[in-house]
Amino acid sequence: MANGRDRREPVFETPATDAEALDFRLSPEDRAGGRMAQKRASQGGGNPSPRRTTRPKKAKRRRGGSFLSKLVYGGIVLCLWGIIAVGGIVAYYAAQLPPIDQLTVPKRPPNIAIMASDGTLLANKGEMGGRTVSIKELPPYLPKAFVAIEDRRFYDHWGIDPVGIARAIFRNLSRRGVAQGGSTLTQQLAKNLFLTQERTASRKIQEAILSLWLERNYTKDQILELYLNRVYFGAGAYGVEAAAQRYYGKSARNVSLSEAAVLAGLVQAPSRLAPNRNPEAAQARAELVIAAMNELGFITPGMTKTALGAPAQPTRPQGAGSVNYAADYVMDVLDDFVGTIESDIVVSTTIDPAMQAAAERALVDELNAKGQKFNVNQGAFVALQPDGALKALVGGRNYETSQFNRATVARRQPGSSFKPFVYLTAIEKGLTPNTVREDSPVNYKGWTPENYDRGYRGAITLRDALALSLNTIAVKLNLEVGPKAVVQTAQRLGISSPLQANPSLALGTSEVTPLELVSAYAAFANGGTGVTPYVIAQVKTTDGKVIYKRPSGGGLGRVMDPGAVAMMNDMMHNTFVIGTAKKAQIPGWVMAGKTGTTQDYKDAWFVGFTGSLVAGVWLGNDDGALTKRVTGGNLPTEVWHSFMKVALKDQQPVPLPGGETFQPGGTPVADAGASRGYPAPQNQDGWIAPAHNPRQKNLLERLFGL
């Protein structure tokens, strides 16, 4: 080599033997540092190695094959470690689940079907809001619609669908065709049954595990049926039956193809695709469902054309949805009769659909027409039979806006509508409708209540004083008989709210609910029997087993002597003749009742009755804001009259208890009672009416200087 530049190239000779061909030993220059060693030997004058073994060309090719083998081997090792890692992760999250051998599908919460008195459905209550339906009950295209849009390979995969996941990823990236998610129906069911709606990797792993378990333990149709009865459709509707009732007012067994397509499309985004809120988006989604069903051969081209040409039309709730107030009240009292509910039940109620609709319409129409003018925004209405059977209950102006049940929960001052309890106490002390008291100023320890018109009429009968709702007379009677006695009278008739035994009690300053006030008036309408309002007549399972049936009778027993009932009805009838309810009369009917207005026109009431029906109205504002001079004699009386015209239209007039005061046909006797003497109440059924106190006039003289 000259200056180390002469480079010796390796020479690959034909091997003499196969052993030489298989000689893979490295020469010095092939080893790391071989070239450097060669350079040092050249510079030092040393001779190169006397023997040089060269690598044949075939050996070089085998070196490349070795690298590929190592790459494959490394890949296999990585895959194995990956499988082990995934298995470990799956095992970890599986351990967070209940033991698989103990896993069971959670029991579906029971549905409570609330029926009207005529057997029609009022509402479905419970967590699901609809009964369980089997696939066999449904039209074939309904479950197929869900398969077409949510999981078209449902009958082919084993709970997890890699093909579906890949297709969903591709379509979502390319944004072509029907947008689909990667979850199968089985996975969606697993999430609904066992997991929260949390979107995390751990939840997806557990979802996959549970999906495999479902597929192993249930048939495809069973899984699909479970799914249809558990999936959420928005608006509080869980399950296809509840959704069909909610959006189309019919059973899922009767939905059309176009309606089925809307329901199937809805589960992707219940809030955004609700047909009653976003009909355009719901219909667009339904068209995609129909197209997918046609593509998969689930429906014929003719069915496709028909469905696309007749879009589904959701039902619009008629009125203000007040029937839900009645249904809520049923749910409030149901536990008292049936305890824990384990399965679907049917509750038969006393609610009359026609009366319920009439009550809602009367209240809502009045508020819509005059609410703004009189600054009154809310109201409540209660109607029941004299035996306490609830026929109509409206807890507010609009159930969708507010679910607060003002008829059963809200306590408000009843104003003058409380006065009958004061007068009844006085009657039981020996007074009569003909008893005369002086309408004059009152001053009790600095408290000076006045009449509505701030005028005074002098000597006046109790009959006229109640009809004209004179505050002075009511206060004087309250002090005469004692506020504690008045409290006891009201409680005896069914008032359960706390009452303050003070002088202002006579003016209705202690709060009550509309339901308890109307129920207390029922004793006047039925002849003196106290009632406990009831709404549930019978409860049975869906297979007909009776769980509860209301016994006959019941109530609070006799709370008034018949003579006292006759006198009170005589006085309260006068309210319709000369008093604050004159414009509420209905020809042919004998009616009685009492209006009520509270301080500064905050609350306005009217409770009235016939021998067959008792009804009461409250109007006011939830925040206690003052109305613009709403009194019991104007708006509430108008609402009551509108309702009664409808409710009594097909009924034969019946007399009020104590009807001897009135001529046949309902015409009051001229100046009835003016020339009539009323006997003091008599003992009856073990209840003793207080005796007449001959010293009452002396008491008045001491109290008021009369």
mmCIF file with all atom_site columns, N, CA, C and O in Angstrom, residues 538-567:
data_model
loop_
_atom_site.group_PDB
_atom_site.id
_atom_site.type_symbol
_atom_site.label_atom_id
_atom_site.label_alt_id
_atom_site.label_comp_id
_atom_site.label_asym_id
_atom_site.label_entity_id
_atom_site.label_seq_id
_atom_site.pdbx_PDB_ins_code
_atom_site.Cartn_x
_atom_site.Cartn_y
_atom_site.Cartn_z
_atom_site.occupancy
_atom_site.B_iso_or_equiv
_atom_site.pdbx_formal_charge
_atom_site.auth_seq_id
_atom_site.auth_comp_id
_atom_site.auth_asym_id
_atom_site.auth_atom_id
_atom_site.pdbx_PDB_model_num
ATOM 1   N N  . GLN A 1 538 ? -109.563 2.415   43.306 1.00 0.00 ? 538 GLN A N  1
ATOM 2   C CA . GLN A 1 538 ? -109.094 1.025   43.269 1.00 0.00 ? 538 GLN A CA 1
ATOM 3   C C  . GLN A 1 538 ? -107.695 0.977   42.681 1.00 0.00 ? 538 GLN A C  1
ATOM 4   O O  . GLN A 1 538 ? -107.330 1.799   41.837 1.00 0.00 ? 538 GLN A O  1
ATOM 5   N N  . VAL A 1 539 ? -106.912 0.002   43.138 1.00 0.00 ? 539 VAL A N  1
ATOM 6   C CA . VAL A 1 539 ? -105.574 -0.240  42.597 1.00 0.00 ? 539 VAL A CA 1
ATOM 7   C C  . VAL A 1 539 ? -105.460 -1.730  42.307 1.00 0.00 ? 539 VAL A C  1
ATOM 8   O O  . VAL A 1 539 ? -105.801 -2.567  43.153 1.00 0.00 ? 539 VAL A O  1
ATOM 9   N N  . LYS A 1 540 ? -104.981 -2.060  41.123 1.00 0.00 ? 540 LYS A N  1
ATOM 10  C CA . LYS A 1 540 ? -104.787 -3.469  40.781 1.00 0.00 ? 540 LYS A CA 1
ATOM 11  C C  . LYS A 1 540 ? -103.545 -3.623  39.916 1.00 0.00 ? 540 LYS A C  1
ATOM 12  O O  . LYS A 1 540 ? -103.040 -2.651  39.338 1.00 0.00 ? 540 LYS A O  1
ATOM 13  N N  . THR A 1 541 ? -103.058 -4.854  39.843 1.00 0.00 ? 541 THR A N  1
ATOM 14  C CA . THR A 1 541 ? -101.923 -5.144  38.981 1.00 0.00 ? 541 THR A CA 1
ATOM 15  C C  . THR A 1 541 ? -102.403 -5.221  37.535 1.00 0.00 ? 541 THR A C  1
ATOM 16  O O  . THR A 1 541 ? -103.608 -5.266  37.266 1.00 0.00 ? 541 THR A O  1
ATOM 17  N N  . THR A 1 542 ? -101.462 -5.260  36.610 1.00 0.00 ? 542 THR A N  1
ATOM 18  C CA . THR A 1 542 ? -101.835 -5.309  35.201 1.00 0.00 ? 542 THR A CA 1
ATOM 19  C C  . THR A 1 542 ? -102.527 -6.612  34.825 1.00 0.00 ? 542 THR A C  1
ATOM 20  O O  . THR A 1 542 ? -103.222 -6.666  33.807 1.00 0.00 ? 542 THR A O  1
ATOM 21  N N  . ASP A 1 543 ? -102.357 -7.637  35.637 1.00 0.00 ? 543 ASP A N  1
ATOM 22  C CA . ASP A 1 543 ? -103.058 -8.896  35.351 1.00 0.00 ? 543 ASP A CA 1
ATOM 23  C C  . ASP A 1 543 ? -104.388 -9.004  36.096 1.00 0.00 ? 543 ASP A C  1
ATOM 24  O O  . ASP A 1 543 ? -105.016 -10.063 36.108 1.00 0.00 ? 543 ASP A O  1
ATOM 25  N N  . GLY A 1 544 ? -104.820 -7.908  36.733 1.00 0.00 ? 544 GLY A N  1
ATOM 26  C CA . GLY A 1 544 ? -106.158 -7.859  37.304 1.00 0.00 ? 544 GLY A CA 1
ATOM 27  C C  . GLY A 1 544 ? -106.270 -8.125  38.788 1.00 0.00 ? 544 GLY A C  1
ATOM 28  O O  . GLY A 1 544 ? -107.373 -8.066  39.348 1.00 0.00 ? 544 GLY A O  1
ATOM 29  N N  . LYS A 1 545 ? -105.176 -8.386  39.468 1.00 0.00 ? 545 LYS A N  1
ATOM 30  C CA . LYS A 1 545 ? -105.239 -8.649  40.907 1.00 0.00 ? 545 LYS A CA 1
ATOM 31  C C  . LYS A 1 545 ? -105.484 -7.349  41.659 1.00 0.00 ? 545 LYS A C  1
ATOM 32  O O  . LYS A 1 545 ? -104.727 -6.381  41.526 1.00 0.00 ? 545 LYS A O  1
ATOM 33  N N  . VAL A 1 546 ? -106.529 -7.314  42.476 1.00 0.00 ? 546 VAL A N  1
ATOM 34  C CA . VAL A 1 546 ? -106.883 -6.106  43.228 1.00 0.00 ? 546 VAL A CA 1
ATOM 35  C C  . VAL A 1 546 ? -105.959 -5.973  44.442 1.00 0.00 ? 546 VAL A C  1
ATOM 36  O O  . VAL A 1 546 ? -105.860 -6.884  45.274 1.00 0.00 ? 546 VAL A O  1
ATOM 37  N N  . ILE A 1 547 ? -105.282 -4.831  44.513 1.00 0.00 ? 547 ILE A N  1
ATOM 38  C CA . ILE A 1 547 ? -104.384 -4.554  45.635 1.00 0.00 ? 547 ILE A CA 1
ATOM 39  C C  . ILE A 1 547 ? -105.104 -3.718  46.695 1.00 0.00 ? 547 ILE A C  1
ATOM 40  O O  . ILE A 1 547 ? -104.892 -3.888  47.893 1.00 0.00 ? 547 ILE A O  1
ATOM 41  N N  . TYR A 1 548 ? -105.944 -2.792  46.238 1.00 0.00 ? 548 TYR A N  1
ATOM 42  C CA . TYR A 1 548 ? -106.673 -1.923  47.161 1.00 0.00 ? 548 TYR A CA 1
ATOM 43  C C  . TYR A 1 548 ? -108.004 -1.536  46.532 1.00 0.00 ? 548 TYR A C  1
ATOM 44  O O  . TYR A 1 548 ? -108.089 -1.302  45.325 1.00 0.00 ? 548 TYR A O  1
ATOM 45  N N  . LYS A 1 549 ? -109.017 -1.491  47.356 1.00 0.00 ? 549 LYS A N  1
ATOM 46  C CA . LYS A 1 549 ? -110.323 -1.000  46.926 1.00 0.00 ? 549 LYS A CA 1
ATOM 47  C C  . LYS A 1 549 ? -110.889 -0.158  48.049 1.00 0.00 ? 549 LYS A C  1
ATOM 48  O O  . LYS A 1 549 ? -110.947 -0.603  49.205 1.00 0.00 ? 549 LYS A O  1
ATOM 49  N N  . ARG A 1 550 ? -111.317 1.055   47.716 1.00 0.00 ? 550 ARG A N  1
ATOM 50  C CA . ARG A 1 550 ? -111.807 1.945   48.757 1.00 0.00 ? 550 ARG A CA 1
ATOM 51  C C  . ARG A 1 550 ? -113.082 1.383   49.372 1.00 0.00 ? 550 ARG A C  1
ATOM 52  O O  . ARG A 1 550 ? -114.037 1.072   48.671 1.00 0.00 ? 550 ARG A O  1
ATOM 53  N N  . PRO A 1 551 ? -113.104 1.293   50.682 1.00 0.00 ? 551 PRO A N  1
ATOM 54  C CA . PRO A 1 551 ? -114.311 0.783   51.328 1.00 0.00 ? 551 PRO A CA 1
ATOM 55  C C  . PRO A 1 551 ? -115.438 1.797   51.255 1.00 0.00 ? 551 PRO A C  1
ATOM 56  O O  . PRO A 1 551 ? -115.208 3.004   51.142 1.00 0.00 ? 551 PRO A O  1
ATOM 57  N N  . SER A 1 552 ? -116.642 1.330   51.309 1.00 0.00 ? 552 SER A N  1
ATOM 58  C CA . SER A 1 552 ? -117.782 2.236   51.318 1.00 0.00 ? 552 SER A CA 1
ATOM 59  C C  . SER A 1 552 ? -117.821 2.978   52.648 1.00 0.00 ? 552 SER A C  1
ATOM 60  O O  . SER A 1 552 ? -117.307 2.505   53.663 1.00 0.00 ? 552 SER A O  1
ATOM 61  N N  . GLY A 1 553 ? -118.459 4.129   52.634 1.00 0.00 ? 553 GLY A N  1
ATOM 62  C CA . GLY A 1 553 ? -118.517 4.923   53.858 1.00 0.00 ? 553 GLY A CA 1
ATOM 63  C C  . GLY A 1 553 ? -117.232 5.701   54.044 1.00 0.00 ? 553 GLY A C  1
ATOM 64  O O  . GLY A 1 553 ? -116.743 6.359   53.129 1.00 0.00 ? 553 GLY A O  1
ATOM 65  N N  . GLY A 1 554 ? -116.649 5.607   55.199 1.00 0.00 ? 554 GLY A N  1
ATOM 66  C CA . GLY A 1 554 ? -115.448 6.374   55.482 1.00 0.00 ? 554 GLY A CA 1
ATOM 67  C C  . GLY A 1 554 ? -115.824 7.791   55.888 1.00 0.00 ? 554 GLY A C  1
ATOM 68  O O  . GLY A 1 554 ? -116.964 8.095   56.224 1.00 0.00 ? 554 GLY A O  1
ATOM 69  N N  . GLY A 1 555 ? -114.914 8.697   55.841 1.00 0.00 ? 555 GLY A N  1
ATOM 70  C CA . GLY A 1 555 ? -115.186 10.077  56.211 1.00 0.00 ? 555 GLY A CA 1
ATOM 71  C C  . GLY A 1 555 ? -115.038 10.299  57.706 1.00 0.00 ? 555 GLY A C  1
ATOM 72  O O  . GLY A 1 555 ? -114.539 9.447   58.445 1.00 0.00 ? 555 GLY A O  1
ATOM 73  N N  . LEU A 1 556 ? -115.486 11.454  58.148 1.00 0.00 ? 556 LEU A N  1
ATOM 74  C CA . LEU A 1 556 ? -115.286 11.883  59.526 1.00 0.00 ? 556 LEU A CA 1
ATOM 75  C C  . LEU A 1 556 ? -116.519 11.696  60.392 1.00 0.00 ? 556 LEU A C  1
ATOM 76  O O  . LEU A 1 556 ? -116.521 12.091  61.559 1.00 0.00 ? 556 LEU A O  1
ATOM 77  N N  . GLY A 1 557 ? -117.574 11.123  59.830 1.00 0.00 ? 557 GLY A N  1
ATOM 78  C CA . GLY A 1 557 ? -118.795 10.968  60.591 1.00 0.00 ? 557 GLY A CA 1
ATOM 79  C C  . GLY A 1 557 ? -119.587 12.268  60.655 1.00 0.00 ? 557 GLY A C  1
ATOM 80  O O  . GLY A 1 557 ? -119.241 13.265  60.026 1.00 0.00 ? 557 GLY A O  1
ATOM 81  N N  . ARG A 1 558 ? -120.644 12.262  61.451 1.00 0.00 ? 558 ARG A N  1
ATOM 82  C CA . ARG A 1 558 ? -121.482 13.463  61.540 1.00 0.00 ? 558 ARG A CA 1
ATOM 83  C C  . ARG A 1 558 ? -120.748 14.551  62.306 1.00 0.00 ? 558 ARG A C  1
ATOM 84  O O  . ARG A 1 558 ? -120.235 14.326  63.395 1.00 0.00 ? 558 ARG A O  1
ATOM 85  N N  . VAL A 1 559 ? -120.702 15.732  61.698 1.00 0.00 ? 559 VAL A N  1
ATOM 86  C CA . VAL A 1 559 ? -120.024 16.877  62.310 1.00 0.00 ? 559 VAL A CA 1
ATOM 87  C C  . VAL A 1 559 ? -120.968 18.061  62.512 1.00 0.00 ? 559 VAL A C  1
ATOM 88  O O  . VAL A 1 559 ? -120.573 19.060  63.116 1.00 0.00 ? 559 VAL A O  1
ATOM 89  N N  . MET A 1 560 ? -122.201 17.966  61.990 1.00 0.00 ? 560 MET A N  1
ATOM 90  C CA . MET A 1 560 ? -123.190 19.038  62.152 1.00 0.00 ? 560 MET A CA 1
ATOM 91  C C  . MET A 1 560 ? -124.564 18.430  62.347 1.00 0.00 ? 560 MET A C  1
ATOM 92  O O  . MET A 1 560 ? -124.898 17.422  61.715 1.00 0.00 ? 560 MET A O  1
ATOM 93  N N  . ASP A 1 561 ? -125.353 19.084  63.180 1.00 0.00 ? 561 ASP A N  1
ATOM 94  C CA . ASP A 1 561 ? -126.747 18.700  63.329 1.00 0.00 ? 561 ASP A CA 1
ATOM 95  C C  . ASP A 1 561 ? -127.522 19.104  62.075 1.00 0.00 ? 561 ASP A C  1
ATOM 96  O O  . ASP A 1 561 ? -127.237 20.150  61.482 1.00 0.00 ? 561 ASP A O  1
ATOM 97  N N  . PRO A 1 562 ? -128.485 18.312  61.607 1.00 0.00 ? 562 PRO A N  1
ATOM 98  C CA . PRO A 1 562 ? -129.258 18.669  60.418 1.00 0.00 ? 562 PRO A CA 1
ATOM 99  C C  . PRO A 1 562 ? -129.899 20.050  60.507 1.00 0.00 ? 562 PRO A C  1
ATOM 100 O O  . PRO A 1 562 ? -129.989 20.757  59.496 1.00 0.00 ? 562 PRO A O  1
ATOM 101 N N  . GLY A 1 563 ? -130.333 20.444  61.694 1.00 0.00 ? 563 GLY A N  1
ATOM 102 C CA . GLY A 1 563 ? -130.910 21.779  61.831 1.00 0.00 ? 563 GLY A CA 1
ATOM 103 C C  . GLY A 1 563 ? -129.890 22.863  61.552 1.00 0.00 ? 563 GLY A C  1
ATOM 104 O O  . GLY A 1 563 ? -130.188 23.882  60.898 1.00 0.00 ? 563 GLY A O  1
ATOM 105 N N  . ALA A 1 564 ? -128.669 22.678  62.028 1.00 0.00 ? 564 ALA A N  1
ATOM 106 C CA . ALA A 1 564 ? -127.612 23.646  61.768 1.00 0.00 ? 564 ALA A CA 1
ATOM 107 C C  . ALA A 1 564 ? -127.269 23.687  60.285 1.00 0.00 ? 564 ALA A C  1
ATOM 108 O O  . ALA A 1 564 ? -127.004 24.749  59.716 1.00 0.00 ? 564 ALA A O  1
ATOM 109 N N  . VAL A 1 565 ? -127.273 22.516  59.647 1.00 0.00 ? 565 VAL A N  1
ATOM 110 C CA . VAL A 1 565 ? -127.007 22.461  58.206 1.00 0.00 ? 565 VAL A CA 1
ATOM 111 C C  . VAL A 1 565 ? -128.046 23.277  57.443 1.00 0.00 ? 565 VAL A C  1
ATOM 112 O O  . VAL A 1 565 ? -127.722 24.067  56.553 1.00 0.00 ? 565 VAL A O  1
ATOM 113 N N  . ALA A 1 566 ? -129.331 23.101  57.808 1.00 0.00 ? 566 ALA A N  1
ATOM 114 C CA . ALA A 1 566 ? -130.407 23.815  57.119 1.00 0.00 ? 566 ALA A CA 1
ATOM 115 C C  . ALA A 1 566 ? -130.247 25.321  57.255 1.00 0.00 ? 566 ALA A C  1
ATOM 116 O O  . ALA A 1 566 ? -130.404 26.072  56.281 1.00 0.00 ? 566 ALA A O  1
ATOM 117 N N  . MET A 1 567 ? -129.922 25.774  58.441 1.00 0.00 ? 567 MET A N  1
ATOM 118 C CA . MET A 1 567 ? -129.776 27.209  58.661 1.00 0.00 ? 567 MET A CA 1
ATOM 119 C C  . MET A 1 567 ? -128.557 27.772  57.929 1.00 0.00 ? 567 MET A C  1
ATOM 120 O O  . MET A 1 567 ? -128.620 28.856  57.341 1.00 0.00 ? 567 MET A O  1
#
